[in-house]
Coordinates of C-alpha atoms in Angstrom, one line a residue:
Chain A
M189 CA 0.0 0.0 0.0
P190 CA 1.5 3.4 -1.0
E191 CA 1.8 6.0 1.7
L192 CA -0.5 8.9 0.8
D193 CA 0.5 11.4 3.5
V194 CA 2.2 14.6 2.4
E195 CA 4.0 17.4 4.2
L196 CA 3.7 21.0 3.1
N197 CA 6.2 22.5 5.5
R198 CA 4.4 22.8 8.8
L199 CA 1.1 21.4 7.3
K200 CA 0.8 17.6 7.5
L201 CA -2.0 16.0 5.5
K202 CA -3.1 12.4 5.4
N203 CA -3.4 12.5 1.7
P204 CA -3.0 15.2 -1.0
I205 CA -6.7 15.4 -2.0
L206 CA -8.4 18.5 -0.7
V207 CA -11.5 20.4 -1.6
A208 CA -11.4 24.0 -2.7
S209 CA -12.9 26.9 -0.9
G210 CA -16.2 28.1 -2.3
T211 CA -17.0 24.7 -3.8
F212 CA -17.8 22.7 -0.7
G213 CA -20.0 25.1 1.3
Y214 CA -19.4 24.7 5.0
A215 CA -19.2 20.9 4.5
R216 CA -22.7 20.3 5.9
E217 CA -24.0 20.6 2.4
M218 CA -21.8 17.7 1.3
Q219 CA -22.6 15.4 4.2
A220 CA -24.9 13.1 2.1
Y221 CA -22.2 12.6 -0.5
T222 CA -18.8 12.6 1.2
D223 CA -17.0 10.6 3.8
F224 CA -15.1 13.6 5.1
S225 CA -12.6 11.6 7.1
R226 CA -11.2 10.1 3.8
L227 CA -10.2 13.5 2.5
G228 CA -6.8 15.1 3.0
G229 CA -8.5 18.3 4.1
I230 CA -11.4 20.6 3.7
V231 CA -11.3 24.3 2.9
P232 CA -14.7 25.9 3.7
K233 CA -16.1 28.9 1.9
T234 CA -14.1 32.1 2.4
V235 CA -14.8 33.9 5.7
T236 CA -14.5 37.7 5.9
P237 CA -14.3 39.9 9.1
L238 CA -17.9 41.1 8.7
P239 CA -21.0 39.6 7.0
R240 CA -21.2 40.1 3.3
P241 CA -24.5 39.8 1.3
G242 CA -22.6 38.8 -1.8
N243 CA -23.2 39.9 -5.4
P244 CA -26.6 40.3 -7.1
P245 CA -27.8 37.3 -9.1
P246 CA -27.3 35.8 -11.6
R247 CA -24.2 34.7 -9.8
T248 CA -23.1 31.9 -12.1
V249 CA -23.3 31.1 -15.8
E250 CA -22.0 28.0 -17.5
T251 CA -19.6 28.5 -20.4
S252 CA -17.9 25.9 -22.6
A253 CA -16.4 23.3 -20.2
G254 CA -16.4 25.9 -17.5
L255 CA -18.3 27.9 -14.9
L256 CA -18.1 31.6 -14.6
N257 CA -19.0 32.9 -11.1
S258 CA -19.5 36.1 -9.4
I259 CA -20.7 35.1 -5.9
G260 CA -19.0 37.9 -4.2
L261 CA -17.9 36.1 -1.0
D262 CA -21.4 35.8 0.4
N263 CA -20.8 34.8 4.0
D264 CA -22.0 35.6 7.5
G265 CA -18.7 36.9 8.8
L266 CA -16.1 35.6 11.3
D267 CA -18.3 35.7 14.4
V268 CA -20.9 33.5 12.9
F269 CA -18.3 31.2 11.4
L270 CA -16.7 30.7 14.8
E271 CA -20.0 30.3 16.6
K272 CA -21.9 28.1 14.0
H273 CA -19.5 26.3 11.8
L274 CA -16.1 25.8 13.5
D275 CA -17.1 23.0 15.9
Y276 CA -18.8 21.1 13.2
L277 CA -15.9 21.5 10.8
C278 CA -13.4 20.4 13.5
G279 CA -15.2 17.2 14.1
L280 CA -15.1 15.8 10.6
G281 CA -11.9 13.8 11.1
T282 CA -9.9 15.7 8.5
A283 CA -7.7 18.7 8.3
L284 CA -9.6 22.0 8.5
I285 CA -8.0 24.8 6.4
V286 CA -9.8 28.0 7.1
N287 CA -9.9 30.4 4.1
I288 CA -10.0 34.0 5.0
A289 CA -10.3 37.3 3.0
A290 CA -10.0 40.9 4.1
K291 CA -9.7 44.3 2.6
N292 CA -6.3 45.2 4.1
I293 CA -3.3 43.9 6.1
D294 CA -4.7 45.1 9.4
E295 CA -8.0 43.2 8.8
F296 CA -6.1 40.0 7.9
R297 CA -3.9 40.4 11.0
T298 CA -7.0 40.8 13.2
M299 CA -8.6 37.7 11.7
A300 CA -5.5 35.7 12.2
E301 CA -5.3 36.8 15.9
R302 CA -8.9 35.7 16.4
L303 CA -8.2 32.3 14.9
A304 CA -4.8 31.9 16.6
P305 CA -6.1 30.2 19.8
E306 CA -8.1 27.6 17.8
S307 CA -5.5 24.8 17.8
R308 CA -7.9 22.5 15.9
I309 CA -7.4 24.5 12.8
A310 CA -4.8 22.8 10.6
A311 CA -3.9 25.9 8.5
L312 CA -5.1 29.2 7.2
E313 CA -5.5 29.8 3.5
L314 CA -5.3 33.5 2.5
N315 CA -7.6 34.5 -0.2
I316 CA -5.7 37.4 -1.6
S317 CA -7.0 36.6 -5.1
C318 CA -10.7 36.7 -5.3
P319 CA -11.7 38.6 -8.4
N320 CA -15.2 39.3 -7.2
V321 CA -14.5 41.6 -4.3
S322 CA -14.5 45.3 -4.9
G323 CA -13.5 48.0 -2.4
G324 CA -10.4 46.3 -1.2
V325 CA -6.8 46.4 -2.5
D326 CA -6.0 43.5 -4.7
M327 CA -3.1 42.3 -2.6
G328 CA -2.5 39.2 -4.6
S329 CA -1.4 41.2 -7.7
D330 CA 1.3 43.1 -5.8
P331 CA 4.5 41.3 -4.6
Q332 CA 5.2 43.8 -1.8
L333 CA 1.6 43.6 -0.4
T334 CA 1.6 39.8 -0.8
E335 CA 4.8 39.5 1.2
A336 CA 3.5 41.9 3.9
V337 CA 0.1 40.2 4.3
V338 CA 1.7 36.8 4.7
K339 CA 4.2 38.1 7.1
A340 CA 1.5 39.8 9.2
V341 CA -0.6 36.7 9.4
R342 CA 2.5 34.5 10.2
E343 CA 3.3 36.8 13.1
A344 CA -0.2 36.9 14.4
C345 CA -0.9 33.2 14.6
P346 CA 0.8 29.8 15.0
H347 CA -1.1 28.2 12.1
P348 CA 0.6 27.0 8.8
I349 CA -0.2 29.5 6.0
I350 CA -1.2 28.9 2.5
A351 CA -1.3 31.8 0.1
K352 CA -4.0 31.3 -2.6
L353 CA -2.9 33.2 -5.7
T354 CA -4.6 34.7 -8.7
P355 CA -3.6 33.8 -12.2
N356 CA -4.7 37.3 -13.3
V357 CA -1.2 38.8 -13.1
T358 CA 1.7 39.0 -15.4
S359 CA 3.9 36.7 -13.4
V360 CA 2.6 34.3 -10.8
P361 CA 6.1 33.1 -9.9
T362 CA 7.0 36.6 -8.8
I363 CA 3.9 36.7 -6.4
A364 CA 4.7 33.2 -5.2
A365 CA 8.2 34.2 -4.4
A366 CA 6.9 37.1 -2.4
A367 CA 4.5 34.8 -0.5
A368 CA 7.5 32.5 0.3
A369 CA 9.5 35.4 1.4
G370 CA 6.7 36.4 3.8
G371 CA 6.8 33.0 5.4
A372 CA 4.0 31.1 3.6
D373 CA 4.2 27.3 4.1
A374 CA 2.7 26.7 0.7
V375 CA 1.0 28.4 -2.2
A376 CA -2.3 27.3 -3.7
L377 CA -2.6 27.8 -7.5
I378 CA -4.8 29.0 -9.1
N379 CA -7.9 30.9 -8.1
T380 CA -10.3 31.6 -11.0
V381 CA -9.4 33.2 -14.2
Q382 CA -11.2 36.5 -14.7
G383 CA -13.7 36.3 -17.5
M384 CA -17.0 37.6 -18.9
A385 CA -20.1 36.3 -20.6
V386 CA -22.6 38.5 -22.4
D387 CA -26.0 38.1 -24.0
W388 CA -25.4 40.3 -27.1
R389 CA -29.0 40.3 -28.2
R390 CA -30.1 42.0 -24.9
R391 CA -26.8 43.9 -24.7
K392 CA -26.4 42.7 -21.2
P393 CA -23.8 40.9 -19.2
R394 CA -24.8 37.4 -18.1
L395 CA -23.6 37.9 -14.5
G396 CA -25.0 40.3 -12.0
G397 CA -21.5 41.2 -11.1
I398 CA -20.7 41.8 -14.8
L399 CA -17.2 40.2 -14.5
G400 CA -16.6 36.8 -13.0
G401 CA -14.1 34.1 -12.3
L402 CA -13.8 31.1 -14.7
S403 CA -13.3 27.6 -13.3
G404 CA -13.7 24.1 -14.4
P405 CA -12.0 21.9 -17.0
A406 CA -11.6 24.9 -19.3
I407 CA -8.9 26.4 -17.1
K408 CA -6.9 23.2 -16.4
P409 CA -4.2 23.9 -19.0
V410 CA -3.7 27.4 -17.6
A411 CA -3.5 26.1 -14.0
L412 CA -1.0 23.3 -15.0
R413 CA 1.2 25.8 -16.8
I414 CA 1.3 28.1 -13.8
V415 CA 2.0 25.3 -11.3
Y416 CA 4.9 24.2 -13.6
Q417 CA 6.3 27.7 -13.7
V418 CA 6.0 28.3 -10.0
A419 CA 7.5 25.0 -9.2
R420 CA 10.6 26.0 -11.1
A421 CA 10.8 29.4 -9.4
V422 CA 10.1 28.8 -5.7
S423 CA 11.0 26.1 -3.2
I424 CA 7.8 26.1 -1.1
P425 CA 5.2 23.4 -1.8
I426 CA 2.4 24.0 -4.2
I427 CA -1.3 23.0 -4.0
G428 CA -2.6 22.6 -7.5
I429 CA -6.1 23.8 -8.4
G430 CA -8.0 24.2 -11.7
G431 CA -10.4 21.9 -13.5
I432 CA -9.5 18.6 -11.8
Q433 CA -12.2 16.0 -12.5
S434 CA -10.3 12.7 -12.8
I435 CA -7.3 10.8 -11.3
D436 CA -5.3 11.7 -14.5
D437 CA -5.9 15.3 -13.7
V438 CA -4.6 14.8 -10.2
M439 CA -1.5 13.0 -11.5
D440 CA -0.8 15.7 -14.1
F441 CA -0.7 18.3 -11.3
L442 CA 1.6 16.2 -9.1
V443 CA 4.0 15.4 -11.9
V444 CA 4.4 19.1 -12.8
G445 CA 5.2 19.9 -9.2
A446 CA 2.1 20.2 -7.0
S447 CA 2.4 18.4 -3.6
A448 CA -1.4 18.4 -3.1
V449 CA -4.4 19.3 -5.1
Q450 CA -7.8 20.9 -4.5
I451 CA -11.0 19.7 -6.2
G452 CA -13.2 22.7 -7.0
T453 CA -15.9 23.1 -9.5
A454 CA -16.2 19.3 -10.0
N455 CA -17.7 19.1 -6.5
F456 CA -20.8 20.8 -8.0
Y457 CA -21.4 18.3 -10.7
N458 CA -19.9 15.2 -9.1
P459 CA -20.3 15.5 -5.3
T460 CA -18.8 12.1 -4.6
L461 CA -15.7 12.7 -6.7
A462 CA -13.3 13.9 -4.0
T463 CA -13.5 10.7 -1.9
Q464 CA -13.4 8.6 -5.0
L465 CA -10.1 10.3 -6.1
V466 CA -8.5 9.3 -2.8
D467 CA -9.2 5.6 -3.6
E468 CA -8.1 6.1 -7.2
L469 CA -4.8 7.8 -6.1
D470 CA -4.0 4.8 -4.0
R471 CA -4.6 2.4 -6.9
C472 CA -2.7 4.6 -9.4
L473 CA 0.4 4.9 -7.2
E474 CA 0.3 1.2 -6.6
A475 CA 0.2 0.5 -10.3
E476 CA 3.0 3.0 -10.8
K477 CA 5.0 1.1 -8.1
C478 CA 5.4 4.3 -6.1
Q479 CA 5.8 3.9 -2.3
R480 CA 4.9 7.5 -1.6
V481 CA 3.2 10.4 -3.2
Q482 CA 6.5 12.2 -3.0
D483 CA 7.8 9.7 -5.6
V484 CA 5.7 11.4 -8.3
I485 CA 5.8 15.1 -7.3
G486 CA 7.7 17.1 -9.8
T487 CA 8.9 14.2 -11.9
L488 CA 8.0 15.8 -15.2
Q489 CA 10.8 15.2 -17.7
A490 CA 10.7 18.3 -19.8
D491 CA 13.6 18.4 -22.2
G492 CA 13.9 21.2 -24.8
P493 CA 14.1 24.9 -24.4
V494 CA 13.3 26.6 -21.1
P495 CA 10.0 28.4 -21.6
A496 CA 10.6 32.1 -22.3
C497 CA 8.3 33.4 -19.5
N498 CA 9.6 31.1 -16.9
R499 CA 9.6 33.9 -14.3
Chain B
M79 CA -41.9 22.2 5.1
S80 CA -39.7 19.3 5.8
D81 CA -39.5 18.1 9.4
P82 CA -37.0 20.3 11.2
Q83 CA -35.9 17.2 13.2
S84 CA -34.6 15.6 10.1
T85 CA -32.3 18.4 9.2
T86 CA -28.9 19.4 10.5
S87 CA -29.2 21.3 13.7
Y88 CA -28.6 24.9 13.1
D89 CA -30.4 27.9 14.6
Q90 CA -33.7 28.9 13.2
N91 CA -33.1 32.3 11.5
P92 CA -35.4 35.2 12.3
C93 CA -37.4 35.0 9.1
G94 CA -38.5 31.5 9.9
I95 CA -36.8 30.0 6.8
H96 CA -34.4 27.4 7.9
P97 CA -30.9 27.8 6.6
Y98 CA -30.8 24.1 5.9
G99 CA -34.5 23.4 5.8
G100 CA -34.3 21.7 2.5
M101 CA -31.0 19.9 3.0
N102 CA -31.4 16.2 2.8
Q103 CA -28.7 14.1 4.5
R104 CA -30.0 11.0 2.8
A105 CA -29.7 12.4 -0.7
V106 CA -28.0 10.1 -3.2
H107 CA -25.8 10.5 -6.2
K108 CA -26.4 7.7 -8.7
S109 CA -26.3 6.6 -12.3
A110 CA -29.9 6.1 -13.5
V111 CA -31.1 4.2 -16.5
V112 CA -33.7 5.9 -18.8
V113 CA -36.8 3.8 -18.9
S114 CA -39.0 5.9 -21.2
H115 CA -38.8 9.2 -22.9
E116 CA -41.7 10.7 -24.8
P117 CA -43.2 14.0 -26.0
M118 CA -45.6 15.7 -23.7
A119 CA -46.4 18.9 -25.6
L120 CA -44.8 21.2 -28.1
N121 CA -41.1 21.1 -27.5
T122 CA -41.8 19.4 -24.2
F123 CA -40.8 15.9 -23.1
R124 CA -41.1 13.6 -20.2
L125 CA -38.3 11.3 -19.1
R126 CA -38.6 8.4 -16.7
M127 CA -35.6 6.8 -15.1
T128 CA -34.9 4.1 -12.5
C129 CA -33.5 5.3 -9.2
P130 CA -35.1 3.4 -6.3
E131 CA -33.0 5.2 -3.6
L132 CA -34.4 8.5 -4.8
A133 CA -37.9 7.3 -5.7
R134 CA -38.4 6.0 -2.2
Q135 CA -37.7 9.3 -0.5
I136 CA -38.9 12.1 -2.7
V137 CA -41.9 14.2 -1.8
P138 CA -44.0 16.6 -3.9
G139 CA -42.2 19.9 -4.7
Q140 CA -38.7 18.4 -4.2
F141 CA -36.4 18.2 -7.2
F142 CA -33.3 16.5 -8.4
M143 CA -30.3 17.4 -10.5
V144 CA -29.7 15.5 -13.8
R145 CA -26.4 15.5 -15.7
L146 CA -25.3 14.0 -19.0
P147 CA -22.4 11.7 -18.1
G148 CA -19.0 12.0 -19.5
L149 CA -19.4 15.5 -21.0
S150 CA -17.6 18.6 -20.2
D151 CA -19.9 20.8 -22.3
P152 CA -22.5 21.0 -20.9
L153 CA -20.7 20.6 -17.6
L154 CA -23.2 21.0 -14.8
G155 CA -26.4 19.3 -13.8
R156 CA -29.7 20.9 -14.2
P157 CA -32.6 21.0 -11.7
F158 CA -35.9 19.2 -12.5
A159 CA -39.0 18.9 -10.4
L160 CA -40.5 15.6 -9.6
F161 CA -43.4 14.8 -11.9
N162 CA -44.3 11.4 -10.4
V163 CA -43.0 8.3 -8.7
F164 CA -43.6 4.8 -10.2
Y165 CA -43.7 1.4 -8.5
D166 CA -42.6 -2.1 -9.3
A167 CA -44.9 -5.2 -9.2
N168 CA -44.3 -5.5 -5.4
G169 CA -45.4 -1.9 -4.8
E170 CA -41.8 -0.7 -4.2
P171 CA -41.0 2.8 -5.5
T172 CA -38.4 2.4 -8.3
D173 CA -38.7 5.2 -10.9
V174 CA -39.2 8.9 -11.1
D175 CA -40.0 11.1 -14.1
F176 CA -39.8 14.7 -14.9
G177 CA -41.1 17.0 -17.6
Y178 CA -38.9 19.6 -19.4
V179 CA -38.9 22.1 -22.2
V180 CA -36.1 22.1 -24.7
I181 CA -34.4 25.4 -24.3
G182 CA -30.6 25.3 -24.3
K183 CA -27.7 23.0 -25.0
M184 CA -28.3 20.6 -22.1
T185 CA -32.0 20.1 -22.7
H186 CA -31.4 19.7 -26.5
L187 CA -28.9 16.9 -25.9
L188 CA -31.2 15.4 -23.2
S189 CA -34.1 15.3 -25.7
Q190 CA -32.0 12.9 -27.9
C191 CA -31.4 10.4 -25.1
Q192 CA -33.0 6.9 -25.5
P193 CA -34.3 4.2 -23.2
G194 CA -31.3 2.3 -21.8
D195 CA -29.1 5.4 -21.7
E196 CA -27.7 6.4 -18.4
L197 CA -27.9 9.8 -16.7
E198 CA -26.3 11.0 -13.5
I199 CA -28.8 12.1 -10.9
W200 CA -28.6 13.5 -7.4
G201 CA -31.3 14.2 -4.9
P202 CA -33.9 14.4 -3.6
L203 CA -33.2 18.1 -3.1
G204 CA -35.1 21.0 -1.5
N205 CA -37.9 21.3 1.0
G206 CA -41.0 20.5 -1.1
F207 CA -44.5 21.9 -0.6
P208 CA -46.1 21.8 2.8
L209 CA -48.4 18.9 3.5
P210 CA -52.0 19.9 2.5
D211 CA -54.5 20.3 5.3
G212 CA -58.3 20.5 5.2
R213 CA -58.5 23.9 3.5
P214 CA -59.2 24.2 -0.2
L215 CA -56.0 23.8 -2.2
V216 CA -55.5 25.9 -5.3
L217 CA -52.5 25.1 -7.5
V218 CA -51.5 27.8 -9.9
A219 CA -49.1 26.7 -12.7
G220 CA -47.6 28.7 -15.5
G221 CA -46.0 26.8 -18.5
I222 CA -43.7 24.0 -17.4
G223 CA -44.2 25.2 -13.9
Q224 CA -47.0 22.6 -13.8
T225 CA -44.7 19.7 -13.2
P226 CA -44.5 19.8 -9.4
F227 CA -48.3 19.7 -9.2
L228 CA -49.1 16.3 -10.4
A229 CA -47.6 14.7 -7.3
V230 CA -49.0 17.5 -5.1
A231 CA -52.5 16.8 -6.4
R232 CA -52.2 13.0 -6.2
E233 CA -51.1 13.3 -2.6
A234 CA -53.8 15.8 -1.7
L235 CA -56.5 13.6 -3.2
R236 CA -55.1 10.5 -1.4
L237 CA -54.3 8.8 -4.7
Q238 CA -50.7 8.2 -3.9
K239 CA -48.3 8.5 -0.9
Y240 CA -44.8 9.7 -1.0
G241 CA -41.7 9.9 1.2
D242 CA -39.7 7.6 3.5
P243 CA -41.2 7.2 6.0
V244 CA -44.4 7.4 4.0
R245 CA -46.1 10.6 4.9
N246 CA -49.8 10.8 5.5
I247 CA -52.0 13.8 5.1
E248 CA -54.2 14.5 8.1
A249 CA -57.1 16.0 6.3
T250 CA -58.0 16.0 2.7
P251 CA -58.5 19.5 1.3
S252 CA -62.2 20.3 0.9
S253 CA -61.4 20.9 -2.8
V254 CA -58.3 20.8 -5.1
T255 CA -58.1 23.1 -8.1
L256 CA -55.4 23.4 -10.7
C257 CA -55.3 26.7 -12.6
Y258 CA -53.0 26.0 -15.5
G259 CA -51.9 28.7 -17.9
V260 CA -49.8 28.3 -21.1
R261 CA -49.2 30.5 -24.2
S262 CA -51.2 28.3 -26.5
S263 CA -53.0 24.9 -26.3
G264 CA -50.1 23.1 -28.0
Y265 CA -48.1 23.7 -24.8
L266 CA -50.6 22.0 -22.5
A267 CA -48.7 19.0 -21.2
G268 CA -49.8 15.9 -19.3
L269 CA -53.6 16.7 -19.3
D270 CA -54.4 13.0 -19.1
D271 CA -52.3 12.7 -16.0
F272 CA -54.1 15.6 -14.4
T273 CA -57.5 14.1 -15.2
L274 CA -58.0 12.9 -11.7
S275 CA -61.2 12.3 -9.8
G276 CA -61.6 15.2 -7.5
L277 CA -59.3 17.6 -9.3
D278 CA -60.9 20.7 -10.8
M279 CA -58.7 21.7 -13.7
Q280 CA -59.1 25.2 -15.1
I281 CA -57.1 26.2 -18.2
A282 CA -56.1 29.6 -19.5
T283 CA -54.2 30.3 -22.7
D284 CA -52.8 33.6 -23.9
D285 CA -54.4 33.2 -27.3
G286 CA -57.7 31.7 -26.2
S287 CA -57.0 28.4 -28.1
R288 CA -58.3 26.5 -25.1
G289 CA -60.0 27.5 -21.9
H290 CA -60.0 31.0 -20.6
K291 CA -58.4 33.5 -22.9
G292 CA -56.0 35.5 -20.7
F293 CA -53.9 35.0 -17.7
V294 CA -54.0 32.2 -15.2
T295 CA -54.1 34.9 -12.5
Q296 CA -57.5 35.9 -13.7
L297 CA -58.7 32.4 -13.0
L298 CA -57.2 32.6 -9.5
A299 CA -58.7 36.0 -8.8
K300 CA -62.2 34.6 -9.6
I301 CA -61.7 31.6 -7.3
L302 CA -60.4 33.8 -4.4
D303 CA -63.4 36.1 -4.8
E304 CA -66.0 33.3 -5.1
Q305 CA -64.7 30.7 -2.7
S306 CA -66.2 31.1 0.8
D307 CA -63.5 29.1 2.6
K308 CA -60.1 30.7 2.4
P309 CA -57.9 28.5 0.4
V310 CA -54.1 27.8 0.4
V311 CA -52.4 28.6 -2.8
Y312 CA -49.3 26.8 -4.2
C313 CA -47.7 28.4 -7.3
C314 CA -45.0 27.6 -9.7
G315 CA -44.2 29.3 -13.0
P316 CA -42.4 32.3 -14.6
E317 CA -41.3 34.9 -12.2
P318 CA -43.7 37.7 -13.4
M319 CA -46.6 35.3 -12.9
M320 CA -45.5 34.3 -9.5
Q321 CA -45.1 37.9 -8.5
A322 CA -48.7 38.6 -9.7
V323 CA -50.0 35.6 -7.7
A324 CA -48.1 36.8 -4.7
E325 CA -49.7 40.2 -4.9
L326 CA -53.1 38.8 -5.5
T327 CA -53.0 36.4 -2.6
A328 CA -51.5 39.1 -0.3
S329 CA -54.4 41.4 -1.2
R330 CA -56.8 38.7 -0.3
E331 CA -54.9 37.7 2.8
T332 CA -54.6 34.2 1.5
P333 CA -51.6 32.0 2.3
C334 CA -49.4 31.3 -0.7
W335 CA -46.3 29.2 -1.3
L336 CA -44.1 29.8 -4.3
S337 CA -41.7 27.2 -5.8
L338 CA -38.8 29.1 -7.3
E339 CA -36.3 28.2 -10.0
T340 CA -33.1 30.1 -10.2
P341 CA -29.9 29.2 -12.0
M342 CA -28.1 26.5 -9.9
A343 CA -24.7 25.0 -10.2
C344 CA -24.9 22.3 -7.6
G345 CA -28.5 22.0 -6.2
F346 CA -27.3 21.1 -2.7
G347 CA -26.2 24.5 -1.2
A348 CA -22.5 24.5 -1.9
C349 CA -22.2 27.1 -4.6
F350 CA -24.4 30.0 -3.4
S351 CA -25.5 30.7 -7.0
C352 CA -29.2 30.3 -6.7
V353 CA -30.0 33.1 -4.2
I354 CA -33.1 35.2 -4.0
R355 CA -33.9 38.1 -1.7
V356 CA -35.7 37.0 1.4
K357 CA -37.2 39.5 3.9
M358 CA -35.6 39.1 7.3
N359 CA -37.8 41.7 8.9
D360 CA -39.7 44.8 7.9
R361 CA -36.5 46.6 6.8
D362 CA -33.9 44.1 5.9
W363 CA -33.4 41.3 3.4
D364 CA -30.7 38.7 2.8
Y365 CA -29.8 36.5 -0.1
R366 CA -30.9 33.0 0.6
R367 CA -30.3 29.8 -1.4
V368 CA -33.3 28.5 -3.3
C369 CA -31.9 25.0 -3.4
V370 CA -31.5 24.3 0.3
E371 CA -33.7 26.9 1.9
G372 CA -36.4 26.4 -0.8
P373 CA -37.3 26.0 -3.5
V374 CA -40.7 26.5 -1.8
F375 CA -41.0 29.8 0.1
P376 CA -43.9 31.6 1.8
A377 CA -44.8 34.3 -0.8
E378 CA -44.8 37.1 1.8
R379 CA -41.2 36.5 2.7
L380 CA -39.9 37.3 -0.8
A381 CA -38.4 40.7 -1.5
W382 CA -38.8 40.8 -5.3

């Protein structure tokens, strides 16, 4: 039996199959379909300091092999999260990675301080990359701000830190290096790709928020490319995200350099997929005669010219 | 509403709509074989498939998601309301069917599927309509919005029982009326099914090709004005129609439940796409998920 556990610096996971923030609700929603204890970890929907109503509907629209969303971080805020969801999430027999978003560094620090005493939390994932939140500074597209926010959170709490990065920048490796410099244990790549859908006959955007974030199989090549680039540029572990819907997709991400993956949009159309992938990973590694997940991570053999925009 | 005891414990919110009122911890995700697939009306089909785990549990007004397996485009499932439940020779629930109109890419591909094909299905989802009581029951349907009402009517008239455990209505409504409005008579679907002993079916068409010429709301207004016992109204249809029904019933102080349909990515509460504005009190509203907090809402709680 291959060993499925992985280490992402201070974060230890029983296996590399996680579920992505915003695609798994607060886990209660998935109870009928998922044996949570089988998963490597759960990342619930992003929590913000105060309640947010979210964006006006329509909030999602399907595009070719993809889903465009503009949910707008609809959530009840940190107080309600701590009061109503934390105990439940901590009792599921899997690592709880709390995803937080805030408008500035002070707000991120305050949230980290509030979460610091909660030793049941396995890690914090910093959403510095949501394309649907207006009003705040887009920290994830600025290397200095990225480093500063990671550093502030690192100083404010003992939890391992994952920086979840946006693909909507010129160079993700530059931002990833900044996150590493700030003390991130890992980076999660990628958040959604900014996009748009219109109904030209009505001259209207299809989303209430006008612009949205694209996810699903359509973005997998983009995500894979970015994981590959970042893996060559930074030494901290990478969590690969983007269009994963099969064990081959999981293996693709591991081979290009991800140490773990998150299942996102596929949870919506195949709610039993994540647990199924844990079984399939076990069988796949066995068939590949790998003792450990580590044996496949970053094993891509890419001969030929170094890509021009490698950094 | 579904029994609060059967849902995850979570505080009742101030507006009386349970954050997880329609969440079903026994929902299943299965591959289901198509048993039959036939036209119902213009551009409208009904599809029956085998899924005993779902057929056993589902109650009127609940829905399920259906997805075409193996495709990335269309990617997501689509929500369909239960039309009816079918039984095997031993009286065990085995099959469900649903009616749909061909509108987009998914329904176009769905319309080509054949008996023996497999579909992915998950559910039952949502809260469903409240159990009828002794009061007169008026069902108001617009277009394909009629599909939830066959099971509602059959249960109210004690022709069929639904749910696991099987639920029993305490009192038969003193009358059951279906007001069914469509654009034109060609769109009338499933009239044979709705020909039930005890069901008063009233039809309205926009063009007068059958029944009352005009809107279904005019039929409802007449009933509300003429009926001496105050009825309960259940409504499903296009949003402007439901809004008109909500106003009409509010003005007559008649209780009204609306079954909403909004674009959904998952159907089980994870994506937060399908929200509508629900009044929290006299001043405030909040976005609430149609899939797990509905799809059936008390009309007076909706902030249109």
